[in-house]
Amino acid sequence: YALTMIFQNPSTVELVAERDGIELILRGMKLHKEDVTVQMLGCAALWYLIPFCTDELNNVVMSVLDFAMGGHPNQVSVQKYALAVLVKCLHAKPMLIQEYGIDLIDAIAYCVEKHRDEPCIVKNGCALLSKISNYEKENVFAVVASLDLLPLFIASIRKHCSYPQVLEQILSILSKLAKRKTMATYIVQTRGVASIVAAMMANTTHAGIQYEGCQSVLNMSRNIGLQKTIGNEGGVYAVVDSMRFHPEDEGIQALGVACLSNLMNVHENIEMLVLAEAKSVLEDVEHSDKRLFKKVEVITVAISKIEDSGIGKRAKPKRRTTSRKDPFVQNRMKDTLQTSKRRSLFGSIGCMFDKEDDQEIYQHHT
C-alpha cells in the first residue's frame, strides 16, 4: 500500500524498479497468494512498474494469472487490477499473447463473464480479447462460443450505455467477431444491430465509438442476406451520421463508404440514404485513397436515380436520423461516477432497449 502511494510521484517508480522492487513484489504475491489484499495491491503496484520491467514481463503475467486471477476469481477488486496489468503487459510485449495463448484467453473471458456488471472489467476484458484476436483469432472465437459471451457483449451495450470508453471496447470485440458469418448472423438476429446503432447515435462526437461501430456494420454487411435487416435496424442512418460528424477522419470516411457500398444492394436502403441526406455527406468526402471515390460515385448515382423518381420523397422513414431537418431531443447525461457531463443525442431509432425497459431508460436519461 505504501508503494502505491509513493508511486504518485513518477520519479520514485524508476528508483524502486532499479532496486529490484518488481522481484520483491512478485515474491510477496507468491508467498501470500491466499491474501486478497496482497494480490490487489501487488497488481496495483506492478501497474506502475511495468514500463521499467520489460525483462520481467513473463513473470508478471504468470503471477497475475496464477495468484491474482486464478486464486481469487470472485474478488472484483483483484480482477480489476489484474486486467489493468495485463493490458499494459500485452501492449508493451505482444509476443506474450502467443506464449500464454489459450490460458490467457480463458482467464480473461471467464473474468468478463463472472463480473459483467463492472464497467472497468468489461472495458479491459473486451480490449484484451480484441487485441488477442489479432494473433489468436480461432482460440478467441472458440472461447467466446463455449462461454456464450456474444449475448453478454450485446447486453453490455445496454448495461454500460453511460460509459463511452466501455462501449468503444465492446464494439471493438464485436467488430472482430462479426467477421465470422455465423456470429454476424447471430448479432443481427438478436437485434444486436439496434444496440450498436443506439450506441453510435448516442455518442455521435466520440470518434472511437463511431469507428468501431462502422467496422462492426461493415463486417456484418458483407453478408448479403443480412443487409436488409441492418438497414431496417438503423444501420444506414448510423453510418451516414458517423461520416457527417467526422468529416476529417479518414478511417471513419473509408469505413462509411465501404458500408454504404454494401448496403446499397438493397433498394430500401438507398431510399434511406435519400432520407438521411447522404448525398451531401458523400460530396464532402476527402480521402488520400483515390479508389474510394469510385465507390462514392456509384452510391451518389444510385441516390440520384431514387431522387429523380420521387420514391425517396414519398417514402416514410422507419427511423429518425440526426439530419439537420430532423432534430433530436438534446439532453445531458451524467455517468454514475459523476465525473463529467457529456452531450447525448436520443431519438426514436427503434432503440436498443427491450420494450419493457423503455419507460425506465427514458426516465433515467431525461
Tab-separated table of C-alpha atoms in Angstrom:
chain	number	residue	atom	x	y	z
A	1	TYR	CA	0.000	0.000	0.000
A	2	ALA	CA	2.865	2.355	0.795
A	3	LEU	CA	4.350	1.764	-2.665
A	4	THR	CA	1.081	2.650	-4.421
A	5	MET	CA	1.100	5.943	-2.524
A	6	ILE	CA	4.771	6.630	-3.240
A	7	PHE	CA	4.255	5.932	-6.951
A	8	GLN	CA	2.047	9.001	-7.216
A	9	ASN	CA	5.388	10.736	-7.707
A	10	PRO	CA	6.639	9.383	-11.088
A	11	SER	CA	10.314	9.810	-10.184
A	12	THR	CA	10.031	7.198	-7.440
A	13	VAL	CA	8.796	4.463	-9.791
A	14	GLU	CA	12.089	4.103	-11.629
A	15	LEU	CA	14.000	4.235	-8.353
A	16	VAL	CA	12.012	1.293	-6.927
A	17	ALA	CA	12.409	-0.645	-10.190
A	18	GLU	CA	16.189	-0.233	-10.035
A	19	ARG	CA	16.214	-1.672	-6.506
A	20	ASP	CA	14.568	-4.980	-7.534
A	21	GLY	CA	11.134	-3.767	-6.476
A	22	ILE	CA	9.391	-5.915	-9.107
A	23	GLU	CA	11.063	-9.105	-7.957
A	24	LEU	CA	10.179	-8.374	-4.321
A	25	ILE	CA	6.509	-7.683	-5.157
A	26	LEU	CA	6.208	-10.899	-7.186
A	27	ARG	CA	7.800	-12.862	-4.336
A	28	GLY	CA	5.341	-11.336	-1.866
A	29	MET	CA	2.378	-12.233	-4.112
A	30	LYS	CA	3.631	-15.811	-4.357
A	31	LEU	CA	4.170	-16.246	-0.593
A	32	HIS	CA	0.785	-14.711	0.259
A	33	LYS	CA	-1.305	-15.948	-2.657
A	34	GLU	CA	-4.317	-16.565	-0.371
A	35	ASP	CA	-4.426	-12.946	0.817
A	36	VAL	CA	-6.848	-10.846	-1.232
A	37	THR	CA	-5.362	-7.509	-0.183
A	38	VAL	CA	-1.815	-8.533	-1.063
A	39	GLN	CA	-2.900	-9.656	-4.532
A	40	MET	CA	-4.918	-6.491	-5.179
A	41	LEU	CA	-2.220	-4.063	-4.033
A	42	GLY	CA	0.503	-6.163	-5.640
A	43	CYS	CA	-1.226	-5.765	-9.020
A	44	ALA	CA	-1.720	-2.046	-8.338
A	45	ALA	CA	1.999	-1.574	-7.645
A	46	LEU	CA	3.001	-3.671	-10.683
A	47	TRP	CA	0.837	-1.471	-12.892
A	48	TYR	CA	3.172	1.458	-12.213
A	49	LEU	CA	6.359	-0.587	-12.647
A	50	ILE	CA	5.586	-2.318	-15.972
A	51	PRO	CA	7.302	0.328	-18.166
A	52	PHE	CA	10.541	-0.415	-16.293
A	53	CYS	CA	10.338	-4.213	-16.219
A	54	THR	CA	10.328	-5.413	-19.828
A	55	ASP	CA	12.642	-8.280	-18.873
A	56	GLU	CA	10.295	-9.406	-16.103
A	57	LEU	CA	7.005	-9.284	-18.025
A	58	ASN	CA	6.781	-13.060	-18.380
A	59	ASN	CA	6.952	-13.483	-14.609
A	60	VAL	CA	4.468	-10.651	-14.103
A	61	VAL	CA	1.869	-12.213	-16.424
A	62	MET	CA	2.360	-15.650	-14.863
A	63	SER	CA	1.919	-14.270	-11.325
A	64	VAL	CA	-1.164	-12.274	-12.275
A	65	LEU	CA	-2.813	-15.262	-13.973
A	66	ASP	CA	-1.943	-17.831	-11.288
A	67	PHE	CA	-2.068	-15.938	-7.998
A	68	ALA	CA	-4.403	-12.988	-8.595
A	69	MET	CA	-6.951	-14.008	-11.232
A	70	GLY	CA	-6.763	-17.750	-10.666
A	71	GLY	CA	-6.633	-17.568	-6.893
A	72	HIS	CA	-9.410	-15.013	-6.359
A	73	PRO	CA	-11.937	-15.280	-9.223
A	74	ASN	CA	-14.796	-13.823	-7.155
A	75	GLN	CA	-12.951	-10.730	-5.926
A	76	VAL	CA	-13.884	-7.775	-8.132
A	77	SER	CA	-11.049	-5.542	-6.903
A	78	VAL	CA	-8.396	-8.178	-7.608
A	79	GLN	CA	-9.766	-8.956	-11.083
A	80	LYS	CA	-9.998	-5.252	-11.919
A	81	TYR	CA	-6.349	-4.515	-11.100
A	82	ALA	CA	-5.170	-7.769	-12.682
A	83	LEU	CA	-6.801	-6.952	-16.032
A	84	ALA	CA	-5.296	-3.463	-15.943
A	85	VAL	CA	-1.850	-5.028	-15.505
A	86	LEU	CA	-2.432	-7.441	-18.411
A	87	VAL	CA	-3.457	-4.556	-20.683
A	88	LYS	CA	-0.132	-2.828	-20.025
A	89	CYS	CA	1.888	-6.046	-20.338
A	90	LEU	CA	0.426	-7.045	-23.716
A	91	HIS	CA	0.815	-3.515	-25.004
A	92	ALA	CA	4.491	-3.496	-24.042
A	93	LYS	CA	5.190	-7.038	-25.286
A	94	PRO	CA	2.575	-8.506	-27.706
A	95	MET	CA	4.600	-11.727	-28.043
A	96	LEU	CA	3.231	-12.751	-24.642
A	97	ILE	CA	-0.092	-13.450	-26.349
A	98	GLN	CA	1.317	-16.367	-28.318
A	99	GLU	CA	3.302	-17.602	-25.329
A	100	TYR	CA	0.330	-17.872	-22.960
A	101	GLY	CA	-2.330	-18.407	-25.635
A	102	ILE	CA	-5.451	-20.227	-24.528
A	103	ASP	CA	-4.700	-19.866	-20.782
A	104	LEU	CA	-4.685	-16.095	-21.147
A	105	ILE	CA	-7.882	-16.071	-23.203
A	106	ASP	CA	-9.692	-18.372	-20.764
A	107	ALA	CA	-8.769	-16.251	-17.743
A	108	ILE	CA	-9.910	-13.002	-19.384
A	109	ALA	CA	-13.134	-14.439	-20.809
A	110	TYR	CA	-14.090	-16.078	-17.513
A	111	CYS	CA	-13.420	-12.813	-15.675
A	112	VAL	CA	-15.695	-10.829	-18.014
A	113	GLU	CA	-18.410	-13.478	-17.785
A	114	LYS	CA	-18.205	-13.529	-13.982
A	115	HIS	CA	-18.148	-9.745	-13.475
A	116	ARG	CA	-20.253	-8.461	-16.370
A	117	ASP	CA	-21.739	-5.677	-14.219
A	118	GLU	CA	-18.377	-3.989	-13.636
A	119	PRO	CA	-17.658	-1.329	-16.317
A	120	CYS	CA	-13.893	-1.361	-15.798
A	121	ILE	CA	-13.677	-5.153	-16.103
A	122	VAL	CA	-15.857	-5.228	-19.216
A	123	LYS	CA	-13.798	-2.447	-20.811
A	124	ASN	CA	-10.383	-4.010	-20.189
A	125	GLY	CA	-11.631	-7.539	-20.845
A	126	CYS	CA	-13.074	-6.606	-24.240
A	127	ALA	CA	-9.955	-4.582	-25.091
A	128	LEU	CA	-7.733	-7.574	-24.292
A	129	LEU	CA	-9.855	-10.063	-26.247
A	130	SER	CA	-9.934	-7.700	-29.216
A	131	LYS	CA	-6.141	-7.344	-29.182
A	132	ILE	CA	-5.560	-11.068	-28.699
A	133	SER	CA	-7.869	-11.892	-31.622
A	134	ASN	CA	-5.301	-10.289	-33.940
A	135	TYR	CA	-2.933	-13.134	-33.043
A	136	GLU	CA	-5.136	-15.999	-31.782
A	137	LYS	CA	-8.376	-15.475	-33.712
A	138	GLU	CA	-9.587	-19.073	-33.710
A	139	ASN	CA	-8.957	-19.548	-29.982
A	140	VAL	CA	-10.811	-16.337	-29.125
A	141	PHE	CA	-13.781	-17.340	-31.283
A	142	ALA	CA	-13.817	-20.797	-29.687
A	143	VAL	CA	-13.789	-19.439	-26.115
A	144	VAL	CA	-16.455	-16.821	-26.892
A	145	ALA	CA	-18.666	-19.581	-28.340
A	146	SER	CA	-18.065	-22.014	-25.467
A	147	LEU	CA	-18.874	-19.426	-22.761
A	148	ASP	CA	-21.721	-17.946	-24.848
A	149	LEU	CA	-20.248	-14.449	-24.493
A	150	LEU	CA	-21.821	-12.912	-27.616
A	151	PRO	CA	-25.215	-12.267	-25.933
A	152	LEU	CA	-23.298	-10.848	-22.962
A	153	PHE	CA	-21.461	-8.342	-25.165
A	154	ILE	CA	-24.706	-7.207	-26.798
A	155	ALA	CA	-26.461	-6.872	-23.434
A	156	SER	CA	-23.460	-4.955	-22.057
A	157	ILE	CA	-24.124	-2.160	-24.559
A	158	ARG	CA	-27.405	-1.516	-22.760
A	159	LYS	CA	-25.974	-2.062	-19.316
A	160	HIS	CA	-22.989	0.276	-19.733
A	161	CYS	CA	-24.518	2.878	-22.030
A	162	SER	CA	-23.273	5.692	-19.762
A	163	TYR	CA	-19.598	4.808	-20.301
A	164	PRO	CA	-18.295	5.738	-23.769
A	165	GLN	CA	-14.903	4.070	-23.212
A	166	VAL	CA	-16.618	0.800	-22.308
A	167	LEU	CA	-18.872	0.997	-25.374
A	168	GLU	CA	-15.861	1.552	-27.616
A	169	GLN	CA	-14.181	-1.645	-26.424
A	170	ILE	CA	-17.405	-3.681	-26.635
A	171	LEU	CA	-17.886	-2.544	-30.232
A	172	SER	CA	-14.246	-3.352	-30.917
A	173	ILE	CA	-14.613	-7.031	-29.968
A	174	LEU	CA	-17.995	-7.237	-31.736
A	175	SER	CA	-16.394	-5.926	-34.935
A	176	LYS	CA	-13.832	-8.756	-34.744
A	177	LEU	CA	-16.463	-11.407	-34.048
A	178	ALA	CA	-18.675	-10.125	-36.885
A	179	LYS	CA	-16.026	-11.246	-39.382
A	180	ARG	CA	-17.339	-14.782	-38.927
A	181	LYS	CA	-20.617	-15.327	-40.767
A	182	THR	CA	-22.296	-17.394	-38.040
A	183	MET	CA	-21.554	-14.766	-35.397
A	184	ALA	CA	-22.574	-11.888	-37.665
A	185	THR	CA	-25.878	-13.670	-38.275
A	186	TYR	CA	-26.394	-14.157	-34.542
A	187	ILE	CA	-25.714	-10.455	-33.848
A	188	VAL	CA	-28.298	-9.411	-36.440
A	189	GLN	CA	-30.928	-11.951	-35.364
A	190	THR	CA	-30.697	-10.918	-31.702
A	191	ARG	CA	-31.175	-7.209	-32.514
A	192	GLY	CA	-27.513	-6.568	-31.909
A	193	VAL	CA	-27.508	-4.096	-34.795
A	194	ALA	CA	-30.078	-1.960	-32.983
A	195	SER	CA	-27.830	-1.919	-29.906
A	196	ILE	CA	-24.782	-0.921	-31.966
A	197	VAL	CA	-26.775	1.789	-33.745
A	198	ALA	CA	-28.102	3.163	-30.443
A	199	ALA	CA	-24.563	3.365	-29.040
A	200	MET	CA	-23.423	5.223	-32.151
A	201	MET	CA	-26.390	7.607	-32.183
A	202	ALA	CA	-25.936	8.471	-28.508
A	203	ASN	CA	-22.215	9.203	-28.961
A	204	THR	CA	-22.011	10.918	-32.335
A	205	THR	CA	-18.980	13.015	-31.359
A	206	HIS	CA	-16.950	10.076	-29.991
A	207	ALA	CA	-14.595	9.062	-32.817
A	208	GLY	CA	-13.644	5.715	-31.257
A	209	ILE	CA	-17.246	4.534	-30.938
A	210	GLN	CA	-18.057	5.701	-34.467
A	211	TYR	CA	-15.019	3.922	-35.925
A	212	GLU	CA	-15.676	0.604	-34.182
A	213	GLY	CA	-19.403	0.877	-34.889
A	214	CYS	CA	-18.798	1.395	-38.608
A	215	GLN	CA	-16.320	-1.501	-38.593
A	216	SER	CA	-18.970	-3.739	-36.998
A	217	VAL	CA	-21.616	-2.720	-39.532
A	218	LEU	CA	-19.151	-3.211	-42.394
A	219	ASN	CA	-18.232	-6.744	-41.337
A	220	MET	CA	-21.897	-7.721	-40.954
A	221	SER	CA	-22.909	-6.059	-44.223
A	222	ARG	CA	-20.548	-8.323	-46.180
A	223	ASN	CA	-23.247	-10.995	-45.795
A	224	ILE	CA	-25.856	-10.245	-48.472
A	225	GLY	CA	-28.654	-11.899	-46.518
A	226	LEU	CA	-28.175	-9.512	-43.591
A	227	GLN	CA	-28.093	-6.223	-45.490
A	228	LYS	CA	-31.840	-5.563	-45.412
A	229	THR	CA	-32.109	-6.192	-41.661
A	230	ILE	CA	-29.104	-3.968	-40.995
A	231	GLY	CA	-30.855	-1.170	-42.864
A	232	ASN	CA	-34.151	-1.718	-41.046
A	233	GLU	CA	-32.365	-1.587	-37.683
A	234	GLY	CA	-30.924	1.854	-38.452
A	235	GLY	CA	-27.501	0.862	-39.790
A	236	VAL	CA	-27.720	3.155	-42.814
A	237	TYR	CA	-28.559	6.217	-40.746
A	238	ALA	CA	-25.878	5.495	-38.139
A	239	VAL	CA	-23.155	5.185	-40.780
A	240	VAL	CA	-24.208	8.370	-42.583
A	241	ASP	CA	-24.211	10.259	-39.287
A	242	SER	CA	-20.728	8.943	-38.475
A	243	MET	CA	-19.467	10.406	-41.722
A	244	ARG	CA	-21.391	13.639	-41.143
A	245	PHE	CA	-19.958	14.242	-37.671
A	246	HIS	CA	-16.369	13.203	-38.527
A	247	PRO	CA	-15.600	14.623	-41.982
A	248	GLU	CA	-11.853	14.877	-41.298
A	249	ASP	CA	-11.375	11.322	-40.010
A	250	GLU	CA	-10.157	9.285	-42.991
A	251	GLY	CA	-10.698	5.985	-41.170
A	252	ILE	CA	-14.369	6.679	-40.497
A	253	GLN	CA	-14.893	8.067	-44.005
A	254	ALA	CA	-13.372	4.956	-45.615
A	255	LEU	CA	-15.377	2.561	-43.437
A	256	GLY	CA	-18.548	4.566	-44.012
A	257	VAL	CA	-18.225	4.483	-47.791
A	258	ALA	CA	-17.479	0.745	-47.714
A	259	CYS	CA	-20.564	0.131	-45.531
A	260	LEU	CA	-22.858	2.139	-47.789
A	261	SER	CA	-21.416	0.432	-50.857
A	262	ASN	CA	-22.519	-2.922	-49.421
A	263	LEU	CA	-25.869	-1.785	-48.039
A	264	MET	CA	-26.977	-0.112	-51.285
A	265	ASN	CA	-27.528	-3.598	-52.739
A	266	VAL	CA	-30.967	-3.372	-51.084
A	267	HIS	CA	-33.364	-0.903	-52.713
A	268	GLU	CA	-34.944	0.165	-49.415
A	269	ASN	CA	-31.525	1.103	-48.092
A	270	ILE	CA	-30.984	3.511	-50.981
A	271	GLU	CA	-34.273	5.220	-50.058
A	272	MET	CA	-32.918	5.579	-46.525
A	273	LEU	CA	-29.788	7.213	-47.964
A	274	VAL	CA	-32.060	9.806	-49.570
A	275	LEU	CA	-33.868	10.424	-46.272
A	276	ALA	CA	-30.558	10.706	-44.410
A	277	GLU	CA	-29.299	13.327	-46.891
A	278	ALA	CA	-26.320	11.099	-47.627
A	279	LYS	CA	-25.598	12.737	-50.957
A	280	SER	CA	-24.362	15.972	-49.384
A	281	VAL	CA	-22.204	13.958	-46.957
A	282	LEU	CA	-20.647	11.915	-49.756
A	283	GLU	CA	-19.896	15.029	-51.792
A	284	ASP	CA	-17.751	16.311	-48.921
A	285	VAL	CA	-15.680	13.126	-48.549
A	286	GLU	CA	-11.945	13.743	-48.518
A	287	HIS	CA	-9.510	10.833	-48.525
A	288	SER	CA	-5.971	10.131	-49.659
A	289	ASP	CA	-7.053	6.883	-51.348
A	290	LYS	CA	-8.449	7.928	-54.736
A	291	ARG	CA	-10.023	4.489	-55.282
A	292	LEU	CA	-12.560	5.364	-52.605
A	293	PHE	CA	-14.143	7.964	-54.878
A	294	LYS	CA	-15.223	5.303	-57.386
A	295	LYS	CA	-17.474	3.823	-54.709
A	296	VAL	CA	-18.673	7.310	-53.757
A	297	GLU	CA	-19.621	7.965	-57.379
A	298	VAL	CA	-21.589	4.705	-57.646
A	299	ILE	CA	-23.515	5.420	-54.442
A	300	THR	CA	-24.221	9.028	-55.474
A	301	VAL	CA	-25.595	7.917	-58.860
A	302	ALA	CA	-27.915	5.398	-57.168
A	303	ILE	CA	-29.195	8.096	-54.792
A	304	SER	CA	-29.805	10.499	-57.690
A	305	LYS	CA	-31.925	7.917	-59.508
A	306	ILE	CA	-34.131	7.477	-56.454
A	307	GLU	CA	-34.440	11.245	-56.047
A	308	ASP	CA	-35.371	11.685	-59.701
A	309	SER	CA	-38.067	9.020	-59.493
A	310	GLY	CA	-39.606	10.679	-56.474
A	311	ILE	CA	-39.703	7.434	-54.475
A	312	GLY	CA	-37.491	8.871	-51.763
A	313	LYS	CA	-39.840	11.834	-51.269
A	314	ARG	CA	-42.881	9.580	-50.836
A	315	ALA	CA	-41.173	7.059	-48.565
A	316	LYS	CA	-41.796	7.278	-44.854
A	317	PRO	CA	-38.721	6.897	-42.648
A	318	LYS	CA	-38.719	3.929	-40.273
A	319	ARG	CA	-36.115	5.545	-38.056
A	320	ARG	CA	-35.083	9.070	-37.184
A	321	THR	CA	-31.751	10.381	-38.277
A	322	THR	CA	-29.591	13.191	-36.986
A	323	SER	CA	-30.186	15.117	-40.188
A	324	ARG	CA	-30.372	18.854	-39.629
A	325	LYS	CA	-34.008	18.682	-40.758
A	326	ASP	CA	-34.819	16.053	-38.160
A	327	PRO	CA	-33.799	17.470	-34.742
A	328	PHE	CA	-33.245	15.112	-31.847
A	329	VAL	CA	-34.023	15.746	-28.215
A	330	GLN	CA	-30.919	17.312	-26.667
A	331	ASN	CA	-30.123	16.380	-23.124
A	332	ARG	CA	-27.299	15.915	-20.683
A	333	MET	CA	-26.411	12.525	-19.314
A	334	LYS	CA	-24.306	12.002	-16.198
A	335	ASP	CA	-22.403	8.755	-15.671
A	336	THR	CA	-22.582	7.021	-12.305
A	337	LEU	CA	-19.177	8.328	-11.266
A	338	GLN	CA	-20.395	11.913	-11.629
A	339	THR	CA	-17.082	12.846	-13.231
A	340	SER	CA	-18.332	14.893	-16.132
A	341	LYS	CA	-21.271	15.782	-18.303
A	342	ARG	CA	-21.389	14.898	-21.964
A	343	ARG	CA	-23.788	15.693	-24.742
A	344	SER	CA	-26.075	12.929	-25.916
A	345	LEU	CA	-28.480	12.589	-28.790
A	346	PHE	CA	-31.513	10.381	-28.438
A	347	GLY	CA	-34.305	9.708	-30.877
A	348	SER	CA	-36.874	7.054	-31.660
A	349	ILE	CA	-34.435	4.817	-33.518
A	350	GLY	CA	-36.177	1.670	-32.531
A	351	CYS	CA	-33.581	1.572	-29.884
A	352	MET	CA	-31.501	-0.966	-28.145
A	353	PHE	CA	-33.781	-1.356	-25.153
A	354	ASP	CA	-36.414	-4.051	-24.744
A	355	LYS	CA	-39.978	-2.715	-24.740
A	356	GLU	CA	-40.428	-3.289	-21.022
A	357	ASP	CA	-37.273	-1.292	-20.318
A	358	ASP	CA	-38.194	1.715	-22.479
A	359	GLN	CA	-40.001	3.726	-19.819
A	360	GLU	CA	-37.312	3.215	-17.170
A	361	ILE	CA	-34.453	4.031	-19.557
A	362	TYR	CA	-36.039	7.181	-20.948
A	363	GLN	CA	-36.867	8.424	-17.445
A	364	HIS	CA	-33.205	7.917	-16.483
A	365	HIS	CA	-31.830	9.808	-19.455
A	366	THR	CA	-34.269	12.722	-19.411
